[in-house]
CSV table of C-alpha atoms in Angstrom, one decimal:
chain,number,residue,atom,x,y,z
A,1,MET,CA,38.5,-32.6,47.7
A,2,THR,CA,38.8,-34.2,44.5
A,3,ILE,CA,41.5,-36.0,43.6
A,4,ASN,CA,41.6,-36.5,39.5
A,5,ILE,CA,44.5,-39.5,39.0
A,6,ASP,CA,44.2,-40.4,35.4
A,7,GLU,CA,45.2,-44.0,34.0
A,8,LYS,CA,48.7,-42.5,32.7
A,9,ASN,CA,49.7,-41.3,36.6
A,10,LEU,CA,49.1,-44.0,38.3
A,11,LYS,CA,50.5,-46.7,35.7
A,12,GLN,CA,54.2,-44.4,35.4
A,13,GLY,CA,53.9,-44.3,39.5
A,14,VAL,CA,53.3,-47.7,40.2
A,15,MET,CA,55.3,-49.3,37.5
A,16,GLY,CA,58.3,-47.0,38.5
A,17,LEU,CA,58.1,-48.5,41.9
A,18,VAL,CA,57.6,-51.8,40.8
A,19,LEU,CA,60.4,-51.6,38.3
A,20,ALA,CA,62.1,-50.3,41.1
A,21,LEU,CA,61.9,-53.1,42.9
A,22,VAL,CA,61.9,-55.6,41.2
A,23,GLU,CA,66.1,-54.1,40.3
A,24,ILE,CA,66.9,-54.3,43.4
A,25,ILE,CA,65.8,-57.9,44.3
A,26,ARG,CA,67.6,-58.2,40.4
A,27,ASP,CA,71.1,-56.7,42.4
A,28,ALA,CA,70.6,-58.8,45.4
A,29,LEU,CA,69.9,-62.2,43.4
A,30,ARG,CA,72.8,-61.1,40.6
A,31,LEU,CA,75.0,-60.5,44.1
A,32,GLN,CA,74.4,-63.5,45.6
A,33,ALA,CA,75.0,-66.1,42.5
A,34,ILE,CA,78.4,-63.7,42.1
A,35,ARG,CA,79.3,-65.3,45.6
A,36,ARG,CA,78.0,-69.0,45.5
A,37,ILE,CA,80.6,-68.1,42.2
A,38,GLU,CA,83.3,-67.2,43.6
A,39,SER,CA,82.9,-69.6,46.3
A,40,GLY,CA,83.5,-72.0,43.8
A,41,ARG,CA,80.7,-74.0,44.3
A,42,LEU,CA,79.4,-74.3,41.2
A,43,THR,CA,80.4,-75.7,38.1
A,44,ASP,CA,80.4,-74.4,34.7
A,45,GLU,CA,77.6,-75.4,33.5
A,46,GLU,CA,76.3,-73.9,36.3
A,47,ILE,CA,77.8,-71.0,36.3
A,48,GLU,CA,76.4,-71.1,32.4
A,49,ARG,CA,72.6,-71.4,33.7
A,50,LEU,CA,72.4,-68.6,36.4
A,51,GLY,CA,74.7,-66.0,33.8
A,52,SER,CA,72.4,-66.3,31.5
A,53,ALA,CA,69.1,-66.8,33.1
A,54,LEU,CA,70.3,-63.2,34.6
A,55,ALA,CA,70.8,-61.4,31.4
A,56,ASP,CA,67.9,-62.4,29.7
A,57,LEU,CA,66.1,-60.3,33.3
A,58,ASP,CA,68.5,-57.7,33.3
A,59,ARG,CA,67.2,-57.5,29.4
A,60,ALA,CA,64.1,-58.2,29.8
A,61,ILE,CA,63.9,-55.1,32.8
A,62,GLU,CA,65.5,-53.3,30.8
A,63,GLN,CA,62.9,-54.0,27.8
A,64,ILE,CA,59.5,-52.7,30.3
A,65,ILE,CA,61.9,-49.7,31.4
A,66,GLU,CA,61.7,-48.4,27.9
A,67,GLU,CA,58.7,-49.7,26.7
A,68,GLN,CA,57.0,-48.0,29.2
A,69,GLY,CA,58.8,-44.6,29.0
A,70,ILE,CA,59.7,-44.9,33.1
A,71,THR,CA,63.6,-44.6,33.5
A,72,GLU,CA,63.0,-41.7,35.2
A,73,ALA,CA,60.3,-42.7,37.3
A,74,VAL,CA,62.7,-45.5,38.2
A,75,TYR,CA,65.9,-43.8,38.8
A,76,ASN,CA,63.7,-40.8,41.1
A,77,VAL,CA,62.2,-44.2,43.0
A,78,ARG,CA,65.7,-45.5,44.2
A,79,ASN,CA,67.3,-42.2,44.5
A,80,GLY,CA,64.3,-41.3,46.6
A,81,LEU,CA,64.8,-44.5,48.3
A,82,ASP,CA,68.1,-44.0,48.7
A,83,HIS,CA,67.8,-40.4,50.9
A,84,LEU,CA,65.1,-42.3,53.2
A,85,ALA,CA,67.3,-45.6,53.7
A,86,ASN,CA,70.2,-42.8,54.3
A,87,ASP,CA,68.4,-40.8,56.7
A,88,MET,CA,67.0,-43.5,58.2
A,89,ILE,CA,70.6,-44.5,59.1
A,90,ASN,CA,71.3,-41.4,60.2
A,91,LYS,CA,68.4,-40.9,63.0
A,92,MET,CA,69.2,-44.4,64.0
A,93,ILE,CA,72.9,-43.0,64.8
A,94,HIS,CA,72.3,-39.5,66.0
A,95,PRO,CA,68.7,-40.2,67.6
A,96,GLU,CA,68.0,-36.1,69.0
A,97,GLU,CA,69.0,-35.1,65.0
A,98,GLY,CA,66.5,-37.5,64.2
A,99,GLU,CA,64.0,-34.5,64.0
A,100,LYS,CA,66.2,-31.9,62.3
A,101,VAL,CA,67.3,-34.3,59.9
A,102,SER,CA,63.7,-36.4,58.8
A,103,GLN,CA,62.7,-33.2,58.5
A,104,ARG,CA,64.9,-32.5,55.4
A,105,ASN,CA,63.5,-35.2,53.4
A,106,ARG,CA,61.4,-33.8,51.3
A,107,TYR,CA,62.7,-35.4,47.7
A,108,ALA,CA,61.0,-38.5,48.3
A,109,LEU,CA,58.2,-39.1,48.5
A,110,LYS,CA,53.8,-38.8,48.6
A,111,PRO,CA,52.4,-41.1,50.5
A,112,ILE,CA,50.1,-43.6,48.4
A,113,GLN,CA,46.7,-41.9,47.9
A,114,THR,CA,43.8,-45.1,47.7
A,115,PRO,CA,41.4,-43.5,44.8
B,1,MET,CA,83.2,-16.3,38.0
B,2,GLU,CA,80.1,-14.9,39.2
B,3,PRO,CA,77.4,-15.9,41.1
B,4,THR,CA,73.9,-15.5,39.0
B,5,ARG,CA,70.3,-15.8,40.8
B,6,GLU,CA,68.2,-14.8,38.3
B,7,THR,CA,67.7,-17.2,35.8
B,8,HIS,CA,66.0,-20.2,34.5
B,9,ALA,CA,68.0,-22.8,35.5
B,10,THR,CA,68.7,-20.7,39.1
B,11,PHE,CA,64.9,-21.0,40.0
B,12,VAL,CA,65.7,-24.5,40.7
B,13,ASP,CA,68.0,-23.3,43.9
B,14,LEU,CA,65.8,-21.0,44.6
B,15,LEU,CA,62.5,-23.8,45.6
B,16,ASP,CA,65.4,-26.5,47.3
B,17,ARG,CA,66.0,-23.5,49.4
B,18,VAL,CA,62.4,-21.7,50.6
B,19,LEU,CA,60.7,-25.3,50.7
B,20,ASP,CA,63.2,-26.8,51.7
B,21,LYS,CA,65.2,-24.5,54.6
B,22,GLY,CA,65.0,-21.9,56.2
B,23,LEU,CA,63.2,-20.8,59.1
B,24,ILE,CA,61.1,-23.5,60.8
B,25,ILE,CA,59.3,-23.2,64.1
B,26,HIS,CA,57.6,-25.8,65.8
B,27,ALA,CA,54.8,-24.3,67.9
B,28,ASP,CA,50.6,-25.1,67.7
B,29,VAL,CA,50.7,-21.8,65.8
B,30,ILE,CA,52.5,-21.8,63.4
B,31,ILE,CA,51.0,-23.4,60.3
B,32,SER,CA,53.5,-25.0,58.0
B,33,VAL,CA,53.5,-26.7,55.2
B,34,ALA,CA,57.5,-26.5,55.1
B,35,GLY,CA,58.0,-30.3,54.8
B,36,ILE,CA,55.6,-31.0,51.9
B,37,PRO,CA,57.0,-33.7,49.8
B,38,LEU,CA,56.1,-33.8,46.2
B,39,ILE,CA,55.4,-30.1,45.9
B,40,GLY,CA,59.3,-28.8,44.7
B,41,VAL,CA,60.0,-32.2,43.0
B,42,ASN,CA,57.4,-31.5,40.7
B,43,LEU,CA,57.6,-27.4,40.4
B,44,LYS,CA,61.4,-28.2,39.8
B,45,ALA,CA,61.3,-31.2,37.4
B,46,ALA,CA,58.2,-28.7,35.0
B,47,LEU,CA,60.3,-26.0,35.3
B,48,ALA,CA,63.6,-28.2,34.5
B,49,GLY,CA,61.5,-29.0,31.4
B,50,MET,CA,60.9,-32.9,32.3
B,51,GLU,CA,57.9,-34.7,32.1
B,52,THR,CA,57.3,-34.6,35.8
B,53,MET,CA,54.0,-32.9,36.8
B,54,LEU,CA,52.1,-34.0,39.2
B,55,GLU,CA,48.6,-33.7,38.1
B,56,TYR,CA,45.6,-33.8,40.9
B,57,GLY,CA,45.6,-32.2,43.8
B,58,MET,CA,49.4,-30.9,44.5
B,59,MET,CA,48.0,-28.5,46.9
B,60,GLU,CA,45.5,-31.4,48.6
B,61,ASP,CA,49.0,-32.7,49.7
B,62,TRP,CA,49.9,-30.4,52.8
B,63,ASP,CA,47.8,-30.8,54.9
B,64,LYS,CA,47.7,-34.4,55.1
B,65,ALA,CA,52.1,-33.2,55.0
B,66,GLN,CA,51.6,-31.5,58.4
B,67,ARG,CA,49.6,-35.0,60.1
B,68,LEU,CA,51.9,-37.0,58.8
B,69,ARG,CA,54.6,-35.3,59.8
B,70,ALA,CA,53.0,-34.3,62.5
B,71,GLN,CA,52.5,-38.3,63.8
B,72,GLU,CA,55.1,-39.5,62.6
B,73,LYS,CA,59.0,-39.2,61.7
B,74,VAL,CA,59.9,-42.3,60.1
B,75,LYS,CA,58.3,-42.2,56.1
B,76,GLU,CA,56.4,-45.3,54.2
B,77,GLU,CA,56.8,-46.0,51.0
B,78,ALA,CA,55.3,-43.7,48.1
B,79,ILE,CA,55.0,-43.3,45.2
B,80,LEU,CA,55.6,-40.7,43.0
B,81,LEU,CA,53.2,-39.5,40.7
B,82,LYS,CA,54.6,-38.5,36.7
B,83,ALA,CA,52.3,-37.7,33.7
C,1,MET,CA,24.7,-18.6,70.1
C,2,ASN,CA,24.4,-22.1,70.3
C,3,GLU,CA,28.4,-24.6,70.4
C,4,GLU,CA,28.2,-24.5,66.1
C,5,GLN,CA,28.1,-21.0,66.2
C,6,LYS,CA,31.0,-20.1,68.9
C,7,LEU,CA,33.2,-22.9,67.1
C,8,MET,CA,32.0,-20.9,63.6
C,9,SER,CA,33.5,-17.6,65.2
C,10,GLN,CA,35.9,-18.8,66.5
C,11,GLU,CA,37.4,-19.6,63.6
C,12,VAL,CA,36.9,-16.0,61.6
C,13,GLN,CA,38.3,-14.7,64.8
C,14,GLU,CA,41.5,-16.3,64.1
C,15,GLN,CA,43.9,-14.7,61.8
C,16,GLY,CA,47.9,-15.2,60.5
C,17,ARG,CA,50.6,-13.5,59.7
C,18,TYR,CA,52.5,-14.8,57.3
C,19,LEU,CA,55.8,-14.4,58.1
C,20,TYR,CA,58.6,-13.0,55.7
C,21,CYS,CA,61.9,-13.3,57.9
C,22,VAL,CA,63.5,-12.0,60.9
C,23,GLY,CA,65.4,-8.6,61.1
C,24,LYS,CA,67.4,-6.8,63.7
C,25,ALA,CA,64.7,-4.2,65.4
C,26,PRO,CA,64.6,-0.4,63.5
C,27,THR,CA,64.7,3.1,64.9
C,28,TYR,CA,61.7,3.9,63.0
C,29,LEU,CA,58.9,2.0,62.0
C,30,HIS,CA,58.5,0.5,58.6
C,31,ASN,CA,55.8,-0.1,56.3
C,32,PHE,CA,57.0,-1.8,52.5
C,33,GLY,CA,54.1,-1.8,50.8
C,34,LYS,CA,52.0,-3.7,49.3
C,35,ILE,CA,54.6,-6.1,48.1
C,36,GLY,CA,54.0,-9.7,49.6
C,37,LEU,CA,52.2,-12.6,48.3
C,38,GLU,CA,48.4,-11.6,46.5
C,39,GLY,CA,49.8,-8.1,46.1
C,40,ASN,CA,49.4,-7.5,50.4
C,41,GLU,CA,51.0,-4.6,52.3
C,42,VAL,CA,54.2,-6.4,54.2
C,43,TYR,CA,54.5,-4.1,57.0
C,44,ILE,CA,56.9,-5.1,60.8
C,45,ILE,CA,56.6,-6.1,64.2
C,46,SER,CA,58.9,-5.6,66.8
C,47,ALA,CA,59.5,-6.3,70.0
C,48,GLY,CA,62.8,-6.3,71.9
C,49,LYS,CA,65.8,-6.6,69.7
C,50,PHE,CA,64.4,-8.3,66.3
C,51,CYS,CA,61.2,-7.6,64.4
C,52,ALA,CA,59.7,-10.0,61.9
C,53,VAL,CA,58.6,-9.7,58.4
C,54,VAL,CA,54.8,-9.7,57.7
C,55,HIS,CA,51.7,-9.3,56.0
C,56,ASP,CA,48.4,-9.7,57.1
C,57,CYS,CA,46.8,-13.2,55.6
C,58,LYS,CA,44.0,-15.6,56.9
C,59,ALA,CA,45.5,-18.7,58.7
C,60,GLU,CA,45.9,-20.8,56.6
C,61,PRO,CA,48.3,-21.6,54.7
C,62,TYR,CA,48.6,-21.0,51.1
C,63,LYS,CA,48.0,-23.1,48.4
C,64,SER,CA,47.1,-23.8,44.6
C,65,ASN,CA,46.6,-25.8,41.9
C,66,ASN,CA,48.2,-23.8,39.6
C,67,GLU,CA,51.9,-24.1,39.1
C,68,GLN,CA,52.6,-20.6,37.8
C,69,LYS,CA,50.5,-19.1,40.7
C,70,VAL,CA,52.2,-20.5,43.3
C,71,LYS,CA,55.6,-19.8,41.7
C,72,LYS,CA,54.9,-15.8,41.5
C,73,TRP,CA,54.3,-16.3,45.2
C,74,ILE,CA,57.7,-18.0,45.7
C,75,GLN,CA,59.4,-15.4,43.9
C,76,THR,CA,57.2,-12.3,45.6
C,77,HIS,CA,58.9,-14.2,48.7
C,78,GLN,CA,62.1,-14.0,48.2
C,79,LYS,CA,61.6,-10.9,47.1
C,80,VAL,CA,59.9,-9.5,50.2
C,81,ILE,CA,62.9,-10.9,52.0
C,82,ASP,CA,65.6,-8.7,50.0
C,83,ILE,CA,64.0,-5.4,50.3
C,84,ALA,CA,64.2,-6.2,53.9
C,85,THR,CA,67.5,-6.9,53.5
C,86,ARG,CA,68.2,-3.7,51.8
C,87,ARG,CA,66.6,-2.0,54.8
C,88,LEU,CA,67.0,-3.7,58.0
C,89,GLY,CA,71.0,-5.4,57.1
C,90,THR,CA,71.4,-9.3,57.0
C,91,VAL,CA,67.9,-11.2,58.1
C,92,ILE,CA,67.0,-14.4,58.8
C,93,PRO,CA,65.0,-15.6,56.2
C,94,PHE,CA,61.4,-18.1,57.0
C,95,SER,CA,60.9,-20.8,54.9
C,96,PHE,CA,57.7,-20.4,52.4
C,97,ASP,CA,54.4,-20.1,53.6
C,98,VAL,CA,55.5,-19.9,58.0
C,99,ILE,CA,52.2,-18.9,59.2
C,100,ILE,CA,51.3,-17.4,62.7
C,101,LYS,CA,47.9,-18.1,63.7
C,102,GLY,CA,45.7,-16.4,66.6
C,103,GLN,CA,43.0,-14.5,68.2
C,104,CYS,CA,45.4,-11.8,68.2
C,105,PRO,CA,48.3,-12.6,65.5
C,106,ASN,CA,50.1,-9.4,66.4
C,107,ASP,CA,50.4,-10.7,70.4
C,108,GLU,CA,51.9,-14.6,69.1
C,109,VAL,CA,54.6,-13.0,67.5
C,110,ILE,CA,55.5,-10.1,69.6
C,111,HIS,CA,55.5,-12.7,71.4
C,112,TRP,CA,57.5,-15.6,69.7
C,113,LEU,CA,59.6,-12.8,69.3
C,114,LYS,CA,60.4,-12.1,72.3
C,115,THR,CA,61.2,-16.0,73.7
C,116,GLU,CA,63.0,-16.8,70.8
C,117,GLU,CA,65.2,-13.6,71.5
C,118,ASP,CA,68.8,-15.5,72.5
C,119,ASN,CA,67.9,-18.1,70.0
C,120,LEU,CA,67.4,-15.8,66.9
C,121,LYS,CA,70.3,-13.3,68.5
C,122,GLN,CA,72.7,-16.5,68.2
C,123,LYS,CA,71.8,-17.7,64.4
C,124,LEU,CA,72.1,-13.9,63.4
C,125,ASP,CA,75.4,-13.7,64.7
C,126,THR,CA,76.2,-16.4,62.6
C,127,ILE,CA,74.7,-14.7,59.3
C,128,GLU,CA,75.8,-11.3,60.1
C,129,GLY,CA,77.5,-9.8,57.5
C,130,LYS,CA,77.1,-12.2,54.9
C,131,GLN,CA,75.7,-14.3,52.0
C,132,GLU,CA,74.7,-17.6,51.2
C,133,PHE,CA,75.9,-19.1,47.8
C,134,GLY,CA,75.5,-22.7,46.1
C,135,ILE,CA,77.9,-24.2,44.3
C,136,GLN,CA,77.1,-27.4,42.3
C,137,ILE,CA,80.0,-28.9,40.2
C,138,PHE,CA,78.9,-31.5,37.7
C,139,PHE,CA,81.0,-33.8,35.4
C,140,ASP,CA,80.2,-36.7,33.0
C,141,GLN,CA,80.2,-39.7,34.5
C,142,GLU,CA,79.8,-42.1,31.5
C,143,LEU,CA,83.6,-39.8,29.9
C,144,LEU,CA,85.2,-41.0,33.4
C,145,ARG,CA,84.2,-44.6,32.6
C,146,GLN,CA,85.3,-45.1,29.2
C,147,GLN,CA,88.6,-43.3,30.4
C,148,ILE,CA,88.8,-46.4,33.2
C,149,MET,CA,87.8,-48.7,30.9
C,150,ASN,CA,90.2,-48.2,28.3
C,151,GLU,CA,93.7,-47.4,31.4
C,152,ASN,CA,92.6,-50.1,34.1
C,153,THR,CA,94.9,-53.3,33.0
C,154,GLN,CA,92.5,-55.4,34.7
C,155,ILE,CA,89.8,-54.0,32.7
C,156,GLN,CA,91.4,-55.4,29.4
C,157,LYS,CA,92.3,-58.3,30.1
C,158,LEU,CA,88.3,-59.1,31.1
C,159,GLN,CA,88.0,-57.9,27.5
C,160,GLN,CA,90.2,-59.7,25.6
C,161,GLU,CA,88.3,-63.4,27.8
C,162,LEU,CA,84.3,-61.3,27.4
C,163,LYS,CA,85.4,-61.9,23.2
C,164,LYS,CA,85.1,-65.7,23.8
C,165,ALA,CA,82.9,-66.1,26.3
C,166,SER,CA,79.4,-67.8,26.6
C,167,LYS,CA,76.6,-66.3,26.9
C,168,GLY,CA,76.4,-66.9,31.3
C,169,LYS,CA,80.1,-66.5,31.4
C,170,ALA,CA,79.7,-62.9,29.5
C,171,TYR,CA,77.0,-62.3,32.4
C,172,PHE,CA,79.8,-62.1,34.8
C,173,LEU,CA,82.7,-61.2,33.0
C,174,GLU,CA,80.6,-57.7,32.9
C,175,GLN,CA,79.9,-57.7,36.2
C,176,LYS,CA,83.1,-57.9,37.6
C,177,ILE,CA,84.2,-54.8,34.8
C,178,LYS,CA,81.4,-52.6,35.9
C,179,THR,CA,82.3,-54.1,39.4
C,180,ILE,CA,86.1,-52.3,38.9
C,181,VAL,CA,84.6,-49.7,36.8
C,182,GLN,CA,82.3,-48.5,39.8
C,183,LYS,CA,85.4,-49.0,42.3
C,184,GLU,CA,87.7,-46.9,40.4
C,185,LEU,CA,85.4,-44.3,39.5
C,186,GLU,CA,84.6,-44.2,43.5
C,187,ALA,CA,88.3,-43.6,44.0
C,188,LYS,CA,88.2,-40.7,41.2
C,189,THR,CA,85.4,-39.1,42.4
C,190,ASN,CA,86.0,-39.4,46.4
C,191,PHE,CA,89.6,-37.5,45.1
C,192,TYR,CA,88.4,-34.8,43.6
C,193,PHE,CA,85.9,-34.0,45.6
C,194,LYS,CA,87.9,-33.5,48.5
C,195,ASP,CA,90.4,-31.6,46.3
C,196,PHE,CA,87.3,-28.8,45.3
C,197,TYR,CA,86.3,-29.2,48.8
C,198,GLY,CA,88.9,-28.4,50.6
C,199,GLN,CA,89.5,-25.6,47.9
C,200,ILE,CA,85.7,-24.0,48.4
C,201,ARG,CA,86.1,-24.4,52.1
C,202,GLU,CA,88.8,-22.2,52.3
C,203,CYS,CA,87.3,-19.2,50.8
C,204,ALA,CA,84.0,-20.1,52.8
C,205,ASP,CA,83.0,-19.5,56.5
C,206,HIS,CA,80.9,-22.1,56.7
C,207,LEU,CA,80.3,-24.6,54.1
C,208,LYS,CA,77.0,-27.0,53.9
C,209,VAL,CA,76.9,-30.3,52.2
C,210,GLU,CA,73.8,-31.0,50.3
C,211,LYS,CA,72.2,-34.2,49.1
C,212,ILE,CA,72.7,-35.0,45.2
C,213,LYS,CA,69.7,-35.0,42.6
C,214,LYS,CA,70.7,-35.0,39.3
C,215,VAL,CA,73.0,-37.2,37.9
C,216,ASN,CA,76.5,-36.1,36.9
C,217,THR,CA,76.5,-34.1,39.8
C,218,LEU,CA,80.4,-34.3,42.2
C,219,LEU,CA,79.2,-32.0,44.6
C,220,ASN,CA,76.2,-29.4,45.5
C,221,PHE,CA,77.5,-27.1,48.4
C,222,SER,CA,75.7,-24.5,49.8
C,223,CYS,CA,78.7,-21.2,51.8
C,224,LEU,CA,77.9,-19.2,53.6
C,225,VAL,CA,80.6,-16.0,52.5
C,226,GLU,CA,81.4,-12.9,53.8
C,227,LYS,CA,81.2,-10.5,51.1
C,228,GLU,CA,84.8,-9.1,50.6
C,229,LYS,CA,85.7,-13.0,50.1
C,230,VAL,CA,82.9,-13.6,47.0
C,231,LYS,CA,85.8,-12.5,44.3
C,232,LYS,CA,87.8,-15.5,45.9
C,233,LEU,CA,85.5,-17.8,45.5
C,234,GLY,CA,85.0,-16.9,42.3
C,235,ALA,CA,88.9,-17.7,41.6
C,236,ALA,CA,88.6,-20.6,42.7
C,237,LEU,CA,85.5,-21.6,41.9
C,238,ASP,CA,87.4,-20.4,37.4
C,239,ARG,CA,90.3,-22.9,38.1
C,240,ILE,CA,88.0,-25.8,39.2
C,241,ASN,CA,85.6,-25.0,35.7
C,242,LYS,CA,87.9,-26.7,33.0
C,243,PHE,CA,87.3,-29.4,32.0
C,244,PRO,CA,85.7,-32.1,32.6
C,245,PHE,CA,83.7,-30.9,35.3
C,246,SER,CA,81.6,-27.5,35.2
C,247,VAL,CA,80.3,-25.4,38.0
C,248,LYS,CA,77.3,-24.0,38.7
C,249,PHE,CA,77.4,-21.3,40.9
C,250,THR,CA,73.6,-19.1,42.3
C,251,GLY,CA,73.8,-16.5,44.9
C,252,PRO,CA,74.0,-14.4,46.4
C,253,TRP,CA,70.9,-15.9,48.7
C,254,PRO,CA,69.6,-15.4,52.1
C,255,ALA,CA,71.3,-17.8,54.3
C,256,TYR,CA,68.2,-20.4,54.2
C,257,SER,CA,70.7,-23.2,54.8
C,258,PHE,CA,72.3,-22.2,57.9
C,259,VAL,CA,69.1,-21.1,60.1
């Protein structure tokens, strides 16, 4: 069986995944930062530096996604991961139902094909 | 309000049902590709006019999906390949 | 015969029956004609109380890289079920591409029908005389966000601070605003969801909450409704189908989601 992956496909897929992960990490960083600020442990200067760095990160991520034209890829990966996570949690809560639930998770994703 | 089902817009709803739902049988004598991860998404995406068509071996995955489904219940990280 | 020949002849001998749906066994034989996938002859295999609507095929799934072909197959699958419904009444639809295989696949079908008779009866009883409908309600999320930003006093205050804030501070103020908007948006959507759920639930015999796949979707339901109640459901949806919401009402479908 021949597999025709062309560069464009692969780029979209890989970049979509990578940027989705980057966004998720960025979200975690942001949450951490907000917690620290609310705990009152940071000086004004530190807050300023943190906020500025995160703002730059946001902008950089936006830019890459826009330039590479992968907005949809990223959305789909994150959406798929949400469904996947949801299904996994459901399975943990109701293991007997697990079989049915995982079968219905059709919207995710494909196993990675090594060329 | 009247329900519709013969329009271009409702083909996606048919796909949802026909690929992901309906009776499924678990038995050695059954071949079922009802677990196919991506074909539905690709067809839907393409039909919805978005440029998200998987270009290679759309159906080659069916065999693989079969085997994966038999082996493990938890799916791993994957890539939604797009054109 | 050597091993390889034995294996090969075994493969050749395995045939399949493509399964469209299961219905009550009719009082007389039905031939549907060449209406199946790839123009195959569709007919009925009966056993006990039930029958399966099938066509003969190879013991392997239908696959193709040709999107148009697959689309045609899927439409054909649905069409056969429609015709079967007209002749047999309410049927239990199969997923696309379910095939029973064996040396004598007819026997396999019969065996399965007999073994599963109780299970099938249960399923058919649930869906008898009813049809499935899909309901999706869309809303403009962006519009709602704007509305919240304009009306929330806390946000107004934060926006004032934002005007004179430095880059770093501004970032966190924006995040705070986003969080408040998100929280209020969730509260609003929960409210509407419950409201619409209630209205729709009243009109349906069974309701299934489906996954949301498109942006701006408030809810995605599959409903099982008796034929006489469909009008009432339509009327409820008319009441809901007002700005800023829009309703997509599809069907009638065979009861895919309830089997």
